[in-house]
mmCIF file of C-alpha atoms and ligand atoms in Angstrom:
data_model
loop_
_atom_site.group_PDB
_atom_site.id
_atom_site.type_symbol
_atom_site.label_atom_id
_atom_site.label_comp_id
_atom_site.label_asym_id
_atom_site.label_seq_id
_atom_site.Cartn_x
_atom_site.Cartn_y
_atom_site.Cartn_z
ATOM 1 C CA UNK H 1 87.600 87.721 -302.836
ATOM 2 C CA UNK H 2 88.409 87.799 -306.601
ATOM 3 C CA UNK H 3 85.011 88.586 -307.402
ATOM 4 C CA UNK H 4 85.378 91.953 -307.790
ATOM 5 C CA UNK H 5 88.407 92.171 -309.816
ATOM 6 C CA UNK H 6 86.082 89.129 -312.140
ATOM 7 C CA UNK H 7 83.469 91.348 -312.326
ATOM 8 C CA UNK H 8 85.537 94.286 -313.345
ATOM 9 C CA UNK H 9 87.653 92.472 -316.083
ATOM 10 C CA UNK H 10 84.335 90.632 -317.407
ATOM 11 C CA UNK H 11 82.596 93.609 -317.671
ATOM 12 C CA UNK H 12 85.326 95.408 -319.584
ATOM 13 C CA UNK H 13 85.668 92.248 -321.934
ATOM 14 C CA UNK H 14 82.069 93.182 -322.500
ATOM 15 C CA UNK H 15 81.366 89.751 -322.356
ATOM 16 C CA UNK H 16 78.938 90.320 -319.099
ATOM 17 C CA UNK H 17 75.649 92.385 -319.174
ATOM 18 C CA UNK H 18 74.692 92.156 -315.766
ATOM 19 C CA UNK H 19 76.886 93.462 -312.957
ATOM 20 C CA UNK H 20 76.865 91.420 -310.311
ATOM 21 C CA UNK H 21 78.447 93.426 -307.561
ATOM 22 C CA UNK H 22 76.792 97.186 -307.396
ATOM 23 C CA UNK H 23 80.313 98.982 -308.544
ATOM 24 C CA UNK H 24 81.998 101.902 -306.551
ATOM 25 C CA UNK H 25 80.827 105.088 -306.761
ATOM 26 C CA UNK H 26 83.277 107.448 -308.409
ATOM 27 C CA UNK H 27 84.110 109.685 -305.355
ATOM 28 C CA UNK H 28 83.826 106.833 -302.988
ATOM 29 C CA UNK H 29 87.042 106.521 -302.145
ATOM 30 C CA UNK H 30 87.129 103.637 -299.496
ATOM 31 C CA UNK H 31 85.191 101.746 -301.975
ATOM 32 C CA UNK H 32 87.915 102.080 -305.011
ATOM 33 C CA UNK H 33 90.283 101.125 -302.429
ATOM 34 C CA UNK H 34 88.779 98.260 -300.861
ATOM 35 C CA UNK H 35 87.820 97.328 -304.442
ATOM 36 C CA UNK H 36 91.880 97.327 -305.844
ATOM 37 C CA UNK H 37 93.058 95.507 -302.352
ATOM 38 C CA UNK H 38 90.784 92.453 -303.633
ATOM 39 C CA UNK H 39 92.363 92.966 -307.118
ATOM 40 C CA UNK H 40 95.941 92.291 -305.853
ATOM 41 C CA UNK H 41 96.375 88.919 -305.253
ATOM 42 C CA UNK H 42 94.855 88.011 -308.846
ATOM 43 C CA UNK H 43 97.125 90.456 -310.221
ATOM 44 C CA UNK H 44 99.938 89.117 -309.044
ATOM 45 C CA UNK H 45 99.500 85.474 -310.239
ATOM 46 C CA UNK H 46 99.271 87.210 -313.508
ATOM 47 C CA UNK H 47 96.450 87.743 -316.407
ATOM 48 C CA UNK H 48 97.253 86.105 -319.671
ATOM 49 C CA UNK H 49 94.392 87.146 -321.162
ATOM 50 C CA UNK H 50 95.000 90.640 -320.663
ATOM 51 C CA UNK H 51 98.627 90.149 -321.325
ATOM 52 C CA UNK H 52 100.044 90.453 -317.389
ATOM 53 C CA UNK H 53 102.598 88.505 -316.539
ATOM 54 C CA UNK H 54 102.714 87.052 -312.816
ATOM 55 C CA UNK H 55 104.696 89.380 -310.482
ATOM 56 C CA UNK H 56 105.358 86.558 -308.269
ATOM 57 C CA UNK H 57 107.662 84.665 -308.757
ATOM 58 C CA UNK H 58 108.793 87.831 -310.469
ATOM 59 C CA UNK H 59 111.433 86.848 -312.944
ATOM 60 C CA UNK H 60 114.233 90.330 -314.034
ATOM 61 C CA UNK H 61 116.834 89.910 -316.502
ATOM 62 C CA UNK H 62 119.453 92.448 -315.265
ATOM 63 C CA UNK H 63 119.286 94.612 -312.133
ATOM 64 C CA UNK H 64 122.560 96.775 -312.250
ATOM 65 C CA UNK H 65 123.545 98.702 -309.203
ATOM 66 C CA UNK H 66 126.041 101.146 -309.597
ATOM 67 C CA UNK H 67 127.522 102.925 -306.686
ATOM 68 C CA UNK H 68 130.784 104.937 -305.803
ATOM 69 C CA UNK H 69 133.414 102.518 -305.763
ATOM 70 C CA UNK H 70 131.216 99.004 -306.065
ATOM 71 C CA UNK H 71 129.301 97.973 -308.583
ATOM 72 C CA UNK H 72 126.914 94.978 -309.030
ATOM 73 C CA UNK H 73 124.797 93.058 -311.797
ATOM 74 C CA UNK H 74 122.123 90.977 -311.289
ATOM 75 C CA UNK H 75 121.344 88.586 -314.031
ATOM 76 C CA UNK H 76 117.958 86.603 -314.915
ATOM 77 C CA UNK H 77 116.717 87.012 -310.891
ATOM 78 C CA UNK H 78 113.687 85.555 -309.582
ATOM 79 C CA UNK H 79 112.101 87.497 -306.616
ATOM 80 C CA UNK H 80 109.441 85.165 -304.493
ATOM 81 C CA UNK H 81 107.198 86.242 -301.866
ATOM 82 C CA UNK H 82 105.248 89.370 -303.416
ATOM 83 C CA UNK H 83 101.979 87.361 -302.875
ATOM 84 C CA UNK H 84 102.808 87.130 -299.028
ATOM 85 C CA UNK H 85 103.316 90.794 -298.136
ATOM 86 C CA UNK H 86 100.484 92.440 -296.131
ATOM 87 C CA UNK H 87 98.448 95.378 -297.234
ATOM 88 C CA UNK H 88 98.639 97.460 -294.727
ATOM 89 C CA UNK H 89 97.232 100.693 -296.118
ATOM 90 C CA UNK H 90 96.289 101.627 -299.559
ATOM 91 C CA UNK H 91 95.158 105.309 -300.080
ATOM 92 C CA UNK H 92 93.876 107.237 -303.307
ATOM 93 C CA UNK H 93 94.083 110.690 -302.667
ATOM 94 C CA UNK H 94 91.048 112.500 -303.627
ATOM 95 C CA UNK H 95 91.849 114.072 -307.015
ATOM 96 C CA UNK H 96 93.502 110.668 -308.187
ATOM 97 C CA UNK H 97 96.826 111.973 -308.730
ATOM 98 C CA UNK H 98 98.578 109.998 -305.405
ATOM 99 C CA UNK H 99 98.047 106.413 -304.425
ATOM 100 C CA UNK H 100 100.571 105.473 -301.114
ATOM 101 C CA UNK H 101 100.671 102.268 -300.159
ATOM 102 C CA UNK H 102 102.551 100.031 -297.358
ATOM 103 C CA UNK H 103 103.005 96.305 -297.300
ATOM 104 C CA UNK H 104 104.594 94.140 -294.910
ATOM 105 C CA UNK H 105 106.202 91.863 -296.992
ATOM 106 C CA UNK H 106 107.900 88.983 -294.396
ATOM 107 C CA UNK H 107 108.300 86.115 -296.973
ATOM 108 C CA UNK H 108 110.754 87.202 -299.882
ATOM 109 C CA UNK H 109 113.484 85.331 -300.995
ATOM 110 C CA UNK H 110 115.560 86.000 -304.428
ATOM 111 C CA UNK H 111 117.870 84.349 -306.505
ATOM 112 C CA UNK H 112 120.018 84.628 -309.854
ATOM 113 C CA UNK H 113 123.507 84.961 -311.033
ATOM 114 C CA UNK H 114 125.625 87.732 -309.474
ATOM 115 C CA UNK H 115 128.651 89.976 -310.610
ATOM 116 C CA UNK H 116 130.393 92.391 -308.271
ATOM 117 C CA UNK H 117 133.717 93.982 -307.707
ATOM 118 C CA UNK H 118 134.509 97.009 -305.390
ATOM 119 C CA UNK H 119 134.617 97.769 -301.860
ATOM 120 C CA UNK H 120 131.754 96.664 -299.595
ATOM 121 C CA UNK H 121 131.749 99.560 -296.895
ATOM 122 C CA UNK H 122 135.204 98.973 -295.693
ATOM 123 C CA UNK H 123 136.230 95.863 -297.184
ATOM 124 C CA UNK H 124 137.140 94.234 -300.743
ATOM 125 C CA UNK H 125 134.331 91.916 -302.700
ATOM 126 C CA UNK H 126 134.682 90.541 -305.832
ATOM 127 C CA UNK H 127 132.807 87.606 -307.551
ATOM 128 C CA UNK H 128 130.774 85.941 -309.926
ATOM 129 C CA UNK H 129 127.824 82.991 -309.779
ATOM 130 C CA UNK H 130 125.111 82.046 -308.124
ATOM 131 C CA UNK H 131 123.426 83.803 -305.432
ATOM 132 C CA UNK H 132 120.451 83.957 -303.447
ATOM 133 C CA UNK H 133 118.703 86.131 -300.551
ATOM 134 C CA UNK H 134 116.359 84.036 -297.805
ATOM 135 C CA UNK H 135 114.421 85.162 -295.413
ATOM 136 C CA UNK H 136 114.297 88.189 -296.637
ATOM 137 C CA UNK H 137 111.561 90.830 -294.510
ATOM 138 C CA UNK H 138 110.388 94.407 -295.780
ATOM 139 C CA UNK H 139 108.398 97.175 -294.661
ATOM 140 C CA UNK H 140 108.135 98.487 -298.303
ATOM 141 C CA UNK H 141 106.089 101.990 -298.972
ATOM 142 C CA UNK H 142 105.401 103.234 -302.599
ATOM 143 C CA UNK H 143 104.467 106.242 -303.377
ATOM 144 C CA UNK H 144 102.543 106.400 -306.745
ATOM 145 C CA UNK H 145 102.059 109.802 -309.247
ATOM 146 C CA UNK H 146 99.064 108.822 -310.988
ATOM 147 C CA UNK H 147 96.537 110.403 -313.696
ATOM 148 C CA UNK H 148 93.014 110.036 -314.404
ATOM 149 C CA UNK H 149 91.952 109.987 -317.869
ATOM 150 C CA UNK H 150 88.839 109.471 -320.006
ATOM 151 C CA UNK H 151 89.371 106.627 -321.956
ATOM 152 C CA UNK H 152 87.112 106.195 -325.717
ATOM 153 C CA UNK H 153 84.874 104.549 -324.347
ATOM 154 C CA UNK H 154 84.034 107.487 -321.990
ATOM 155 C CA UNK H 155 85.128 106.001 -318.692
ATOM 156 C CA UNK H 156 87.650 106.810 -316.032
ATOM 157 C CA UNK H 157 90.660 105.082 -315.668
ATOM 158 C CA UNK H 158 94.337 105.843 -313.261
ATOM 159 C CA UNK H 159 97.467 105.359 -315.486
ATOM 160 C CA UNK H 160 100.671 105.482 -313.010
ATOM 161 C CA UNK H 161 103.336 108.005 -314.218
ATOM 162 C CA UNK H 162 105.871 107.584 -311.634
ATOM 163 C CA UNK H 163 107.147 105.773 -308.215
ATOM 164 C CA UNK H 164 108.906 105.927 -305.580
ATOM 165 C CA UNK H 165 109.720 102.607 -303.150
ATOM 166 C CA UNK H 166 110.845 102.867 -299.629
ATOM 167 C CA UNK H 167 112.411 99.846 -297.825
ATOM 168 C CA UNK H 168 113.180 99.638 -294.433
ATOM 169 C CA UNK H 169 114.928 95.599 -294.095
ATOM 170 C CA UNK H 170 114.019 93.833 -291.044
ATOM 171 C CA UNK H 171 115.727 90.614 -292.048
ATOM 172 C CA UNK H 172 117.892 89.247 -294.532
ATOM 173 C CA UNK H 173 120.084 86.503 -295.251
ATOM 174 C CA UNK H 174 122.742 86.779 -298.433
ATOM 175 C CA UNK H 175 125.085 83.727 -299.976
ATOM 176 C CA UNK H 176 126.979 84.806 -303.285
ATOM 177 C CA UNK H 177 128.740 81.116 -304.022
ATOM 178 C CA UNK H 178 132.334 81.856 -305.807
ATOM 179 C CA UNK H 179 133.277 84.662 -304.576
ATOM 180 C CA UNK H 180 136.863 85.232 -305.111
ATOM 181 C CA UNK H 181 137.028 83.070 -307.474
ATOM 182 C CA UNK H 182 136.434 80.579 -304.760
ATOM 183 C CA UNK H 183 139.189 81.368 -302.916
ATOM 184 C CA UNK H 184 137.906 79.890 -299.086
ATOM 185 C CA UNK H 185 139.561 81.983 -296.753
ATOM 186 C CA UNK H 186 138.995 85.931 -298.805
ATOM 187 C CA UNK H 187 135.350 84.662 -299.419
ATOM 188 C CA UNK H 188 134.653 83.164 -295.833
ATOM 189 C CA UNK H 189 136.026 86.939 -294.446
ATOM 190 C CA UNK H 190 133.395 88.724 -296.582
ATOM 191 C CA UNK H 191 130.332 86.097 -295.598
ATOM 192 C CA UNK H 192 130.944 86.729 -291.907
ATOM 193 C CA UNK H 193 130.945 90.557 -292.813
ATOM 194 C CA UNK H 194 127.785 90.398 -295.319
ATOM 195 C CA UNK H 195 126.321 88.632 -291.920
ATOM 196 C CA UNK H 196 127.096 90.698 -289.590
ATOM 197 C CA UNK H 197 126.747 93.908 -291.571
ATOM 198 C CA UNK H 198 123.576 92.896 -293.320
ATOM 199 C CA UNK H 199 121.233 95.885 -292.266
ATOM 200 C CA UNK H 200 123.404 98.495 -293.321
ATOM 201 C CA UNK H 201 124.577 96.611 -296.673
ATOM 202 C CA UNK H 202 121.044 95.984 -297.349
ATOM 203 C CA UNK H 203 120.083 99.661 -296.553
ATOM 204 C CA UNK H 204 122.807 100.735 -299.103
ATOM 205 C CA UNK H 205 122.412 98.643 -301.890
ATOM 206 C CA UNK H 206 118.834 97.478 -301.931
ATOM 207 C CA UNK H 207 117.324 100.637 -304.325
ATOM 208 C CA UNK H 208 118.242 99.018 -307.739
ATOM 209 C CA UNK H 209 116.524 95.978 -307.239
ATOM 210 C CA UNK H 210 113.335 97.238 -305.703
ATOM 211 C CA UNK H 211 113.752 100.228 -308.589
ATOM 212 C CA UNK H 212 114.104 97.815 -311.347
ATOM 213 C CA UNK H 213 111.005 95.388 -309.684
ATOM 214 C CA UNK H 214 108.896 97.739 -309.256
ATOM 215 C CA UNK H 215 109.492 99.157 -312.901
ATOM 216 C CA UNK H 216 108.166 96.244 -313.705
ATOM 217 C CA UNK H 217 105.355 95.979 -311.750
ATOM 218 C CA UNK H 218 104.074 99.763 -312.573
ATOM 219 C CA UNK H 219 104.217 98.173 -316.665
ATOM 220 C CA UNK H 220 102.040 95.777 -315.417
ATOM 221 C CA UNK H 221 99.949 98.131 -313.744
ATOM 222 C CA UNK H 222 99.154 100.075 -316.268
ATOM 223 C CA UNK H 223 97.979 97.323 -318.135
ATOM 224 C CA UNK H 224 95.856 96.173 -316.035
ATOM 225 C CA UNK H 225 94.236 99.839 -315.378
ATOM 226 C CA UNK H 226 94.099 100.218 -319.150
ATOM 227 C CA UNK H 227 91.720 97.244 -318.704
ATOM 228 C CA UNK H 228 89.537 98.175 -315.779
ATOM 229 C CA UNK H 229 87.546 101.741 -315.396
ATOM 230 C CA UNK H 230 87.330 102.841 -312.134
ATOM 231 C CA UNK H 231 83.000 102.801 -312.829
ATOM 232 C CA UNK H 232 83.589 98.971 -312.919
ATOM 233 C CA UNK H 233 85.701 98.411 -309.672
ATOM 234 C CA UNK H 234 83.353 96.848 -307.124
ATOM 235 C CA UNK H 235 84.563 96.451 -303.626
ATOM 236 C CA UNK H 236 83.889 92.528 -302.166
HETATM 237 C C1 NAG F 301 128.519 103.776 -313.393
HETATM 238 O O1 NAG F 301 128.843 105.076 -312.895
HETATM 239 C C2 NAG F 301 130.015 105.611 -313.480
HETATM 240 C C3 NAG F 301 130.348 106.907 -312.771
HETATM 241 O O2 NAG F 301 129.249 107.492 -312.140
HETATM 242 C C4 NAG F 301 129.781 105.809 -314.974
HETATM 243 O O3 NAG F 301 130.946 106.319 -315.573
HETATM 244 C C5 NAG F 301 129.423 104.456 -315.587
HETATM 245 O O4 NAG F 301 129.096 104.620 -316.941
HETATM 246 C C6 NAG F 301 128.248 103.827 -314.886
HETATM 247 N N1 NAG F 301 128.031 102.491 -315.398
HETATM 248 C C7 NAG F 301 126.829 102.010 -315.642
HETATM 249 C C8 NAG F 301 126.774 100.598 -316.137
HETATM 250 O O5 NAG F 301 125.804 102.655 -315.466
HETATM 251 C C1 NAG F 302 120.366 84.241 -318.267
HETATM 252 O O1 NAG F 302 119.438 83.395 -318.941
HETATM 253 C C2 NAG F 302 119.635 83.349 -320.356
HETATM 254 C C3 NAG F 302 118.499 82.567 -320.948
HETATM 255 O O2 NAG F 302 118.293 81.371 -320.269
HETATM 256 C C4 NAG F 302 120.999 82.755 -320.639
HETATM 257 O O3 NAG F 302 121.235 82.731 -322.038
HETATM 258 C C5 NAG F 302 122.086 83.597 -319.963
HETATM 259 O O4 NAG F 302 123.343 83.000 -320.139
HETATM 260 C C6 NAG F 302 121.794 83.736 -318.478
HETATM 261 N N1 NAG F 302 122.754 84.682 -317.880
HETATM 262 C C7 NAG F 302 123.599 84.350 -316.911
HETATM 263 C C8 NAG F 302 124.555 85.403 -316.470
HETATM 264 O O5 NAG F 302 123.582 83.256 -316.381
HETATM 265 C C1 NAG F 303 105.003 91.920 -290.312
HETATM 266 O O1 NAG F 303 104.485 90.596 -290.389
HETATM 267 C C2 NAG F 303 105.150 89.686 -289.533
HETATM 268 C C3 NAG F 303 104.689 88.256 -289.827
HETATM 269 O O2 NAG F 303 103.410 88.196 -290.381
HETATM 270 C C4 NAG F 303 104.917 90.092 -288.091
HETATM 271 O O3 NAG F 303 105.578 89.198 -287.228
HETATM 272 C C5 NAG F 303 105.471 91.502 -287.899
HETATM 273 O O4 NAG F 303 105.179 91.953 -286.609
HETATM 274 C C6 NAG F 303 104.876 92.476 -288.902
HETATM 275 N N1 NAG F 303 105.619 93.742 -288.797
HETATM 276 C C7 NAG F 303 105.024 94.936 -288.852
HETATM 277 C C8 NAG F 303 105.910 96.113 -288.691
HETATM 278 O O5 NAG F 303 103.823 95.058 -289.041
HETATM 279 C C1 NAG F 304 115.313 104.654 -307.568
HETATM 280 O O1 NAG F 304 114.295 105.468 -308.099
HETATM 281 C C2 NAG F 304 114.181 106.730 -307.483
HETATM 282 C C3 NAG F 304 113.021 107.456 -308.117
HETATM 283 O O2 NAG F 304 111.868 106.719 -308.041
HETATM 284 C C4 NAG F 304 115.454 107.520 -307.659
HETATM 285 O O3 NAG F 304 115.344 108.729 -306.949
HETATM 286 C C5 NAG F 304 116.595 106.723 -307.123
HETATM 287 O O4 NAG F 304 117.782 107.416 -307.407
HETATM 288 C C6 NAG F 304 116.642 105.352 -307.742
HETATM 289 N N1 NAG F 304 117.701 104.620 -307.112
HETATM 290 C C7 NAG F 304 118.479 103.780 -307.769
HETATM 291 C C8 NAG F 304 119.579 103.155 -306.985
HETATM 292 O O5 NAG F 304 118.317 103.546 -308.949
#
């Protein structure tokens, strides 16, 4: 399964002569993206030696959110899960300037210290602590602007310029502890509200946090990319 991605990373390191999977050809696209598919799950346990940091658990300092009369921060959050999502499509698009993919991503859970203050659709929040998000399901779609360039050493490699992340939430499940200061009865109002609201919240506020994670992720992307020519992508 990783052998492909091992194979492409040796072979960059120079440290292999002999290939030992035939690699993709350049305009076989079904190769490239069978070949990146069986790259994912090593990428996201992280490669120290090429400086990538493991995207799950995928730790983020501050995730603010920022909306007409609510705001929210998000401090040192830990999202779990990315390694459980399910490719379900991955697609280059001929002249290497689009990659789309969609993952079904049923095992996410996140947690940190919270800050918000503002209206939640039609009622007051206000708080600060501890929170985390269980169960937490996606259907998440990215669409990727991406470039091919020649690198020095004369082969062809995607850098990724630009995302966009979709979400559509089939399940979540939110505790903030201390909100209101820990007043029971003002807090306990706004729980059974975040519970029985939680599509819609989640459809409203979700963007920073998938902005700010995937952010992240791209970074990582790129590094890895900088570190693998599409010549050297094999696909089992
Ligand atoms: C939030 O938005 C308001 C108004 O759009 C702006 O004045 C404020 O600087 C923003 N705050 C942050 C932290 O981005
Ligand atoms: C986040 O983690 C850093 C480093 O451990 C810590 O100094 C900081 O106080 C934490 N922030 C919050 C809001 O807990
Ligand atoms: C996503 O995966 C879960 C569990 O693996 C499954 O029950 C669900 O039907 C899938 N949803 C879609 C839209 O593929
Ligand atoms: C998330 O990023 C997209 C662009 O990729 C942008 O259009 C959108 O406004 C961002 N949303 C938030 C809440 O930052």
């Amino acid at each position: 399964m990783y052998l492909s991605l091992f194979t492409a990373i040796v072979c960059a390191s120079g440290a292999l002569s002999s290939i030992l999977t035939a690699p993709c050809k350049i305009n076989d696209l079904n190769c490239l993206e069978n070949g990146i598919k069986s790259a994912i799950p090593q990428f996201l346990s992280g490669i120290s030696d090429l400086g990538i940091e493991p995207s799950d658990p995928q730790f983020l300092e501050i995730i603010e959110g920022n909306f007409s009369g609510m705001k929210y921060t998000l401090y040192n959050t830990t999202i779990f899960g990315y390694d459980k999502c399910k490719l379900s499509n991955l697609k280059l698009s001929e002249d290497f300037k689009k990659v789309h993919s969609e993952a079904n991503c049923s095992f996410l859970s996140m947690s940190g210290e919270y800050e918000i203050s503002g209206q939640l659709i039609s009622i007051p929040i206000e708080g600060k602590g501890h929170f985390n998000v269980d169960s937490a399901e996606f259907i998440i779609t990215v669409d990727y602007k991406t470039k091919k360039y020649q690198n020095s050493d004369g082969k062809s490699h995607l850098y990724i310029e630009d995302f966009n992340v979709k979400a559509q939430p089939l399940n979540a499940k939110y505790n903030f502890q201390n909100l209101f200061n820990g007043q029971k009865e003002l807090a306990d109002t706004v729980h059974k509200f975040i519970r029985e609201n939680w599509l819609k919240i989640t459809e409203l506020f979700q963007y920073p946090v998938w902005n700010t994670s995937f952010k992240k992720m791209v970074n990582n992307m790129n590094m890895f990319l900088k570190n693998v020519a599409l010549e050297d992508i094999s696909s089992n």
